[in-house]
Short mmCIF file of N, CA, C and O in Angstrom, two decimals:
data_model
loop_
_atom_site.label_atom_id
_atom_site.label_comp_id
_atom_site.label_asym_id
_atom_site.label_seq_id
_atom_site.Cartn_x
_atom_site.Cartn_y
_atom_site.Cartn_z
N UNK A 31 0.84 -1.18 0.00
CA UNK A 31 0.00 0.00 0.00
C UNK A 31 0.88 1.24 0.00
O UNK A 31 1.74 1.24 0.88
N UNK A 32 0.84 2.37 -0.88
CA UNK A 32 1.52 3.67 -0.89
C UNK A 32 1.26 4.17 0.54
O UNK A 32 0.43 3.92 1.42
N UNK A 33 2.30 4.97 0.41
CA UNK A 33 2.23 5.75 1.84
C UNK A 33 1.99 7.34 1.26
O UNK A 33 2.61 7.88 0.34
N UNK A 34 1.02 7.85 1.98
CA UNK A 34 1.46 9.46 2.01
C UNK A 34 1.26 10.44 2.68
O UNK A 34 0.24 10.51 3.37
N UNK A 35 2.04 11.32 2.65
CA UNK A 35 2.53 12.41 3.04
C UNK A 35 2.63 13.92 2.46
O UNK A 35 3.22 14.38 1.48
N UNK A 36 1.64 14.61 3.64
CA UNK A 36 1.27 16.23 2.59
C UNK A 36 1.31 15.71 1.02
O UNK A 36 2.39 15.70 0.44
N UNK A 37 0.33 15.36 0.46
CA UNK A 37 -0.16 15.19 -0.48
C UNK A 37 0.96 14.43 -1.84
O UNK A 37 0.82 14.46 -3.06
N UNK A 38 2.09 13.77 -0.94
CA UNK A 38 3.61 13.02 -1.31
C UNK A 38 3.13 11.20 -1.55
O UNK A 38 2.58 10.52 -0.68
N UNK A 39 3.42 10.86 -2.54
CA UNK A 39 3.07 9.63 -2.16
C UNK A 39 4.49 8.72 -2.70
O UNK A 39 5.34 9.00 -3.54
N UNK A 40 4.34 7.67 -1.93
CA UNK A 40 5.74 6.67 -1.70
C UNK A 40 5.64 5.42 -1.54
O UNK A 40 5.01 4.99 -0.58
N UNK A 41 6.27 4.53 -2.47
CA UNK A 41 6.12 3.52 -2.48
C UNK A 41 6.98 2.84 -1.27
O UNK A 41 7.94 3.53 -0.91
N UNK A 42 6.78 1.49 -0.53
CA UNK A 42 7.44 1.02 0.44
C UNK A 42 8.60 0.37 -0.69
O UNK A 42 8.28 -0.09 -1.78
N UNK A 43 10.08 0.42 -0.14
CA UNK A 43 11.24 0.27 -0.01
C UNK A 43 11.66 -0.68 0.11
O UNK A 43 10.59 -1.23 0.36
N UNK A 44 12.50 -1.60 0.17
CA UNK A 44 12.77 -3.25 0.59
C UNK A 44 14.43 -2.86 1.01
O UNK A 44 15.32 -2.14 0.57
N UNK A 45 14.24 -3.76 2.09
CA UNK A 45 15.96 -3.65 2.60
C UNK A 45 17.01 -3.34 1.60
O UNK A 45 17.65 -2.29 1.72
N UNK A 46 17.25 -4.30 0.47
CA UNK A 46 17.94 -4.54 0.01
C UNK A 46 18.11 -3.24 -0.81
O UNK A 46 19.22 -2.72 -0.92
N UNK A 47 16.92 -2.68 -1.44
CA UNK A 47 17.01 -1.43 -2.64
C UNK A 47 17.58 -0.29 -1.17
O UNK A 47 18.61 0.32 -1.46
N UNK A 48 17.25 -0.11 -0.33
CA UNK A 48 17.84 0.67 0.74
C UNK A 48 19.28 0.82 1.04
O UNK A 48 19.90 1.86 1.29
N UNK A 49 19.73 -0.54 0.97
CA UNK A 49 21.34 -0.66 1.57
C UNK A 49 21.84 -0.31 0.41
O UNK A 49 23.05 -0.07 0.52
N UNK A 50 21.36 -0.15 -0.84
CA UNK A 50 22.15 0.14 -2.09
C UNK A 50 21.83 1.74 -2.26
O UNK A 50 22.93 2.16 -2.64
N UNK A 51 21.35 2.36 -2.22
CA UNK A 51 20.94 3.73 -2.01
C UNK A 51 22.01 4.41 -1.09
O UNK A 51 22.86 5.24 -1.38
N UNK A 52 21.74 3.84 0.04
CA UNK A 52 22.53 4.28 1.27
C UNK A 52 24.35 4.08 0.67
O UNK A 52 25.30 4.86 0.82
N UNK A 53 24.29 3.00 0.11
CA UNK A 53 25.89 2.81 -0.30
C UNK A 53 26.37 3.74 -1.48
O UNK A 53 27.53 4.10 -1.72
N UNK A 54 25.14 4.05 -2.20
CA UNK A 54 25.39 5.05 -3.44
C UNK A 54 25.63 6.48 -3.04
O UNK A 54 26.37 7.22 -3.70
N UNK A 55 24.86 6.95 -1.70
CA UNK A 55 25.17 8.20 -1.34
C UNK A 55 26.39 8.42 -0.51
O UNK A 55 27.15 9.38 -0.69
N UNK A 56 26.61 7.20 0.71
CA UNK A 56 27.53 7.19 1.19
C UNK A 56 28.97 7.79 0.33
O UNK A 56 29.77 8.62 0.76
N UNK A 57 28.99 6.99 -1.13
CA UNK A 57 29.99 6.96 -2.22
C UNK A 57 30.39 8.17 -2.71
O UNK A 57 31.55 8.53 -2.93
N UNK A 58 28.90 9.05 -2.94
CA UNK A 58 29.12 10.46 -3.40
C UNK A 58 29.57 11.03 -2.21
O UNK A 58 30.47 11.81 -2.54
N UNK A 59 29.41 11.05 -0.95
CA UNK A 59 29.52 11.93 -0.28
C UNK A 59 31.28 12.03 0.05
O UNK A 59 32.03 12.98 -0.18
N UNK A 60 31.56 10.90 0.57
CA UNK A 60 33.21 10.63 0.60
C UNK A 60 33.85 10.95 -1.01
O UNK A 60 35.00 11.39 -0.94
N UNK A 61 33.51 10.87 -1.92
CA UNK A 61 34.34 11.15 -2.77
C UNK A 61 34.02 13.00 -3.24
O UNK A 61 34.55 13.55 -4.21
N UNK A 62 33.06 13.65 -2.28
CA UNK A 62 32.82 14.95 -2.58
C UNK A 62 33.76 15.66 -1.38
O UNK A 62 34.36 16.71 -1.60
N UNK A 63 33.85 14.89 0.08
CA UNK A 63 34.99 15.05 0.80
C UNK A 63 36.33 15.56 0.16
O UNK A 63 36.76 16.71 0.09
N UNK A 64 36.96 14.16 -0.35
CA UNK A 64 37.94 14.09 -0.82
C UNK A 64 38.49 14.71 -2.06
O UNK A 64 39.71 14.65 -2.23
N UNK A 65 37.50 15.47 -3.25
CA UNK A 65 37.54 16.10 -3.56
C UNK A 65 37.59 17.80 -3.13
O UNK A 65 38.06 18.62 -3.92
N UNK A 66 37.18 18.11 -2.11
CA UNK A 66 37.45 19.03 -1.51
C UNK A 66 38.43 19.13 -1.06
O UNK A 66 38.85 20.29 -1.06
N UNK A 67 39.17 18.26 -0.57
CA UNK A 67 40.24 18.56 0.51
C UNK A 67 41.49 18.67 -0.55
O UNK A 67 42.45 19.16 0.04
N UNK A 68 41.79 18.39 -1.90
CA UNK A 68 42.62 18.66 -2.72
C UNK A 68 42.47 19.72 -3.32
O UNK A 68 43.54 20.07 -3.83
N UNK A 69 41.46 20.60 -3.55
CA UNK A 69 41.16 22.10 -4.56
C UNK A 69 42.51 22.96 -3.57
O UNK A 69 43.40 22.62 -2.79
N UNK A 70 42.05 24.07 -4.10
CA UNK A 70 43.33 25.20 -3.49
C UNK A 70 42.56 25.41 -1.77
O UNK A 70 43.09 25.14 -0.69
N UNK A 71 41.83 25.70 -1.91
CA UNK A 71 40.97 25.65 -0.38
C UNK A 71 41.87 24.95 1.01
O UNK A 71 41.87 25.33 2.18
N UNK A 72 42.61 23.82 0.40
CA UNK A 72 42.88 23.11 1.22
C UNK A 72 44.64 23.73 1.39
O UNK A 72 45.35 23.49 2.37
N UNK A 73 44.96 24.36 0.44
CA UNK A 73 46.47 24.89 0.36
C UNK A 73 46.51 25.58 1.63
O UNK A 73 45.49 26.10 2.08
N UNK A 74 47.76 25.63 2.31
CA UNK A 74 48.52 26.27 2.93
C UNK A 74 49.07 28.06 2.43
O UNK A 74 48.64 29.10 2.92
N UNK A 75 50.22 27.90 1.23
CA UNK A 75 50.08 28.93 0.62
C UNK A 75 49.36 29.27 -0.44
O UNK A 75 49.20 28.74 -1.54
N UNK A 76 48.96 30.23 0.06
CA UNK A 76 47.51 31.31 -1.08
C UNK A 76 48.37 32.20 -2.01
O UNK A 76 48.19 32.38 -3.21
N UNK A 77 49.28 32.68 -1.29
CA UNK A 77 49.42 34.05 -2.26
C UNK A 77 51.48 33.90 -2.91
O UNK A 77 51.95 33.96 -4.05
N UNK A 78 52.03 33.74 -1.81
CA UNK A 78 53.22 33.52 -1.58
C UNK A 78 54.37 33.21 -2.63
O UNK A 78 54.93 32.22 -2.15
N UNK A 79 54.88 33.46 -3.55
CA UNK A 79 55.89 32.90 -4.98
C UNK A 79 55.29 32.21 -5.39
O UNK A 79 55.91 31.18 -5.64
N UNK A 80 53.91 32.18 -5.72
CA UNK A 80 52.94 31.27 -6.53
C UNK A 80 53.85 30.85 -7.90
O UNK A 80 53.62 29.88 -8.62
N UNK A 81 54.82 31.73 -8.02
CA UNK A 81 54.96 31.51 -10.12
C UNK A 81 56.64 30.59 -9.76
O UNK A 81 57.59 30.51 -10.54
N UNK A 82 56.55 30.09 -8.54
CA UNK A 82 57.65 28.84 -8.53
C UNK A 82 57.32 27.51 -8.12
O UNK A 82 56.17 27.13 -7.87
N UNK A 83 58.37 26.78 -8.06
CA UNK A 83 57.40 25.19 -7.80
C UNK A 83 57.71 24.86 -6.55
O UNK A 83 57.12 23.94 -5.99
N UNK A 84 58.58 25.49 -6.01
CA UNK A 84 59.09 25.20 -3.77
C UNK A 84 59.56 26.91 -3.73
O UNK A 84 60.34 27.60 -4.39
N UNK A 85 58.73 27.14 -2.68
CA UNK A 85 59.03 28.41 -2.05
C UNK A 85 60.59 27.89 -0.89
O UNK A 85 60.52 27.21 0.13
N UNK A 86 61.89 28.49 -1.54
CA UNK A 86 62.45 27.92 -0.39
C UNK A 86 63.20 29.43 0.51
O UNK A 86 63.08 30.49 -0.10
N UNK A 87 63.81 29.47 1.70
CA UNK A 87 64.41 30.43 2.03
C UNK A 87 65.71 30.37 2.57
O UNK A 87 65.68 29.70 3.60
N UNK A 88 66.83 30.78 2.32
CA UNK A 88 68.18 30.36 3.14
C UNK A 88 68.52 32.06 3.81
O UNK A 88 68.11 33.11 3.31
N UNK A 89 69.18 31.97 4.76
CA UNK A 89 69.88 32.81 5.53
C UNK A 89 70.50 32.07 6.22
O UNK A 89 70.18 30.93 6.55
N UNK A 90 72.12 33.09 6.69
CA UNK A 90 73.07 32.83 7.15
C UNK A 90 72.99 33.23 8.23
O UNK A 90 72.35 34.28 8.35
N UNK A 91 73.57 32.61 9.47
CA UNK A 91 73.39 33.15 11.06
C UNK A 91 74.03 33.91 10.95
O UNK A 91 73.57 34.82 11.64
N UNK A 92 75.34 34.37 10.28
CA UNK A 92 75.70 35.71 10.73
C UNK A 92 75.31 36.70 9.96
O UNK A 92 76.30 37.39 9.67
N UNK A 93 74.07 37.21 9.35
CA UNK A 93 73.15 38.18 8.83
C UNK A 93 71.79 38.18 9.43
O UNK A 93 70.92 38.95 9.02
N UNK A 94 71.58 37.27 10.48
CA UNK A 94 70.41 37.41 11.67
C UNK A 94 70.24 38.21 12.84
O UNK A 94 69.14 38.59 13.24
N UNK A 95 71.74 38.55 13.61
CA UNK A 95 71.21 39.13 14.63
C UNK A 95 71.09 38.38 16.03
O UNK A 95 71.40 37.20 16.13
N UNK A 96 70.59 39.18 17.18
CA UNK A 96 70.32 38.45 18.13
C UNK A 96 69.22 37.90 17.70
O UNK A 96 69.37 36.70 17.95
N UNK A 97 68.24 38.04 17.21
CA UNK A 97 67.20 37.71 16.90
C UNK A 97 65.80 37.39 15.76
O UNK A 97 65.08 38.39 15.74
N UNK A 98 65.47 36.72 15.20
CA UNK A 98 64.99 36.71 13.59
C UNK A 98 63.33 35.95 13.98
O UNK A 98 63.08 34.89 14.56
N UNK A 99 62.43 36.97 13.40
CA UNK A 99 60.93 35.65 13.55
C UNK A 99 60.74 35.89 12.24
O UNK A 99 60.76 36.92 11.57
N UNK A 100 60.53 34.63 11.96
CA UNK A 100 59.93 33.89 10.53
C UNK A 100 58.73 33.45 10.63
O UNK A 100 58.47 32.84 11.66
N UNK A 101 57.82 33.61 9.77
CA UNK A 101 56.50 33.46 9.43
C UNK A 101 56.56 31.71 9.24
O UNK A 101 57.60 31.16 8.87
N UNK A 102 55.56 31.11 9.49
CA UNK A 102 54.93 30.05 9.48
C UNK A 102 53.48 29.47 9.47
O UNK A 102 53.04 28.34 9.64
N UNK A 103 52.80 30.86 9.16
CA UNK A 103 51.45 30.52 8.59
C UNK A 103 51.27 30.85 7.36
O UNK A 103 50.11 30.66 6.98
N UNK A 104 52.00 31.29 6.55
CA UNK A 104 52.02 31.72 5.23
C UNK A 104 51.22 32.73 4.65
O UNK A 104 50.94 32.89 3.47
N UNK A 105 50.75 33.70 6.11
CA UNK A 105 49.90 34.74 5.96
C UNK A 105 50.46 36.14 6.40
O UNK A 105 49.68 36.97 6.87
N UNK A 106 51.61 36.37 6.29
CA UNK A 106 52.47 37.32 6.72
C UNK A 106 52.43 38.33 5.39
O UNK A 106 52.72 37.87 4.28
N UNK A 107 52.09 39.56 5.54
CA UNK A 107 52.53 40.52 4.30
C UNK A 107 54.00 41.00 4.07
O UNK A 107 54.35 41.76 3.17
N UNK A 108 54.88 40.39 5.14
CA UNK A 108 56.31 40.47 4.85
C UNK A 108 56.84 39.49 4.94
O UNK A 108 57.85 39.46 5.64
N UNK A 109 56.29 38.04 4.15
CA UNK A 109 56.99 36.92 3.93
C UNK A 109 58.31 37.03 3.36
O UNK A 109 58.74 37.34 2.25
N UNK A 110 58.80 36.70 4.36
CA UNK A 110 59.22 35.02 5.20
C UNK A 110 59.51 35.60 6.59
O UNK A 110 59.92 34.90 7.51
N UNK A 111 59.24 37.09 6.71
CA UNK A 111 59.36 37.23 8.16
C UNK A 111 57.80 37.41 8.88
O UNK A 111 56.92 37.64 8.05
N UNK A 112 57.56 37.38 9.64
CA UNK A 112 56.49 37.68 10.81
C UNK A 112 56.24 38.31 11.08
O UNK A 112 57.00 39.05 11.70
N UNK A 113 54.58 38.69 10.81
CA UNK A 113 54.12 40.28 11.10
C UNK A 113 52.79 40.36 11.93
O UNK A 113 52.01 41.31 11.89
N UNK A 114 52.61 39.05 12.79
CA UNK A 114 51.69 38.75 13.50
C UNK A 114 50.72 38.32 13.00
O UNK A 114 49.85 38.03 13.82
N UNK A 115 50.36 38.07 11.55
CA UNK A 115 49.13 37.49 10.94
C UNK A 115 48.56 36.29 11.52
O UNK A 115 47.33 36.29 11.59
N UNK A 116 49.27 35.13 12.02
CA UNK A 116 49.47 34.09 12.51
C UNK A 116 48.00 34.51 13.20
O UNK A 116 47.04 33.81 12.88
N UNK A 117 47.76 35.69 14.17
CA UNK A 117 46.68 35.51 15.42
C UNK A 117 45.07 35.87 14.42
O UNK A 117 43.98 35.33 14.65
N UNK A 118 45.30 36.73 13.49
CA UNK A 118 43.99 36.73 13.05
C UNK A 118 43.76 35.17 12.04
O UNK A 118 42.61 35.06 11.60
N UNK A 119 44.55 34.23 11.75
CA UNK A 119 44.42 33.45 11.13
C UNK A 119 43.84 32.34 12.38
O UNK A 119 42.74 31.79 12.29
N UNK A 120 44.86 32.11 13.61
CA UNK A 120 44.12 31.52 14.75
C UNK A 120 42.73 31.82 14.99
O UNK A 120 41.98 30.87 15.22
N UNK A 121 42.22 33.18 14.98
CA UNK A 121 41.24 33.04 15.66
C UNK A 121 39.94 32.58 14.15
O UNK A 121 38.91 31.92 14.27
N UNK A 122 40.30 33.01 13.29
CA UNK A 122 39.42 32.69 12.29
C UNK A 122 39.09 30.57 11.95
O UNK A 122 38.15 29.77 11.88
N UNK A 123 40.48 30.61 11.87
CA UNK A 123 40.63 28.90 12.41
C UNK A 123 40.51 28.03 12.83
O UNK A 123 40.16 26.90 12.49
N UNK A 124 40.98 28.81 14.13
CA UNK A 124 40.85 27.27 15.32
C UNK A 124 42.39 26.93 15.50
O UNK A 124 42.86 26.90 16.64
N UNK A 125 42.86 26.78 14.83
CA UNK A 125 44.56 26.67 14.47
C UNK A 125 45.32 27.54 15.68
O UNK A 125 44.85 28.38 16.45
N UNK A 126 46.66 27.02 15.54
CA UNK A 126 47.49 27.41 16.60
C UNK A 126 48.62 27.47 16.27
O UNK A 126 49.61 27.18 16.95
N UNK A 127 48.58 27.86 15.22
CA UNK A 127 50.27 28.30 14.43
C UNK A 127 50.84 29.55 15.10
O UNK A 127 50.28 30.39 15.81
N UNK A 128 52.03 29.47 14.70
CA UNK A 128 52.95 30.86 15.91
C UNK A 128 54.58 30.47 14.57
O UNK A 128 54.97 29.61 13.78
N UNK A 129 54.99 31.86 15.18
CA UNK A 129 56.32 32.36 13.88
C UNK A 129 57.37 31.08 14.79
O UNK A 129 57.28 30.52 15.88
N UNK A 130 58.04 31.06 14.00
CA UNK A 130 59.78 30.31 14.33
C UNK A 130 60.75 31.59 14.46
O UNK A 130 60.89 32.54 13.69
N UNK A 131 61.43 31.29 15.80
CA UNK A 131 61.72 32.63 16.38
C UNK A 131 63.39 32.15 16.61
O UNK A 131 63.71 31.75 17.74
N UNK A 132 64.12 32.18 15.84
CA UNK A 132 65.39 31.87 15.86
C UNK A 132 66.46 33.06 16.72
O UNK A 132 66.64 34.16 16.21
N UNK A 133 67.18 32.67 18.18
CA UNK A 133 68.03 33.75 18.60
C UNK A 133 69.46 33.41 19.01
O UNK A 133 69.52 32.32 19.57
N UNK A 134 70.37 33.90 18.92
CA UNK A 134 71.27 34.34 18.95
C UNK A 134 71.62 33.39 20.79
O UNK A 134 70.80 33.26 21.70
N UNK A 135 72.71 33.02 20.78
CA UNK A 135 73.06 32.55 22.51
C UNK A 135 73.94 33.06 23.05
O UNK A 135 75.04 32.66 22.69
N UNK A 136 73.92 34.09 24.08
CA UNK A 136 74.98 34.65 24.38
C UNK A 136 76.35 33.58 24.93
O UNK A 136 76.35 32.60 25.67
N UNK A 137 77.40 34.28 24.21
CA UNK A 137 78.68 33.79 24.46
C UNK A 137 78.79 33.59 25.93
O UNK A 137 79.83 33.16 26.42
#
């Protein structure tokens, strides 16, 4: 017998056509996951030497100083150093990234 609902009508279901439904959406849904998590969305750097293939950085300890902070959220407007972006990116986040703070040891 149909079933209905606000003027909806529906045929009854059988286990079996169910568990295959359920496995068909299950399928889309994980592979709509996993498609997400690879787009740029999921990148780290957004903006940063986009037009190379490894952003890399070298410095020499003796052109540092007592003291050097380097960016490590990749949201710094003076990359590769640290300009506090890190906290509006935390709080937007959830995340708990903080600069790499390289210093000097007194002799």
């Amino acid at each position: 017998m149909p079933l209905r609902i606000s003027g909806l009508s529906a045929t009854p279901v059988s286990g079996c056509r169910l568990s295959k439904v359920a496995a068909v959406v299950g399928t889309y849904l994980i592979s709509r996951y996993y498609s997400r998590a690879s787009c740029s969305k999921g990148k780290v750097n957004l903006e940063q030497s986009k037009d190379t293939a490894k952003v890399v950085h070298s410095f020499d300890m003796e052109d540092i100083g007592k003291k050097a902070v380097y960016c490590r959220c990749w949201r710094s407007k003076k990359f590769p150093y640290c300009d506090g972006a890190h906290t509006k990116h935390n709080e937007e986040t959830g995340d708990n990234v903080g600069p790499l703070i390289i210093k000097r040891r007194d002799a």
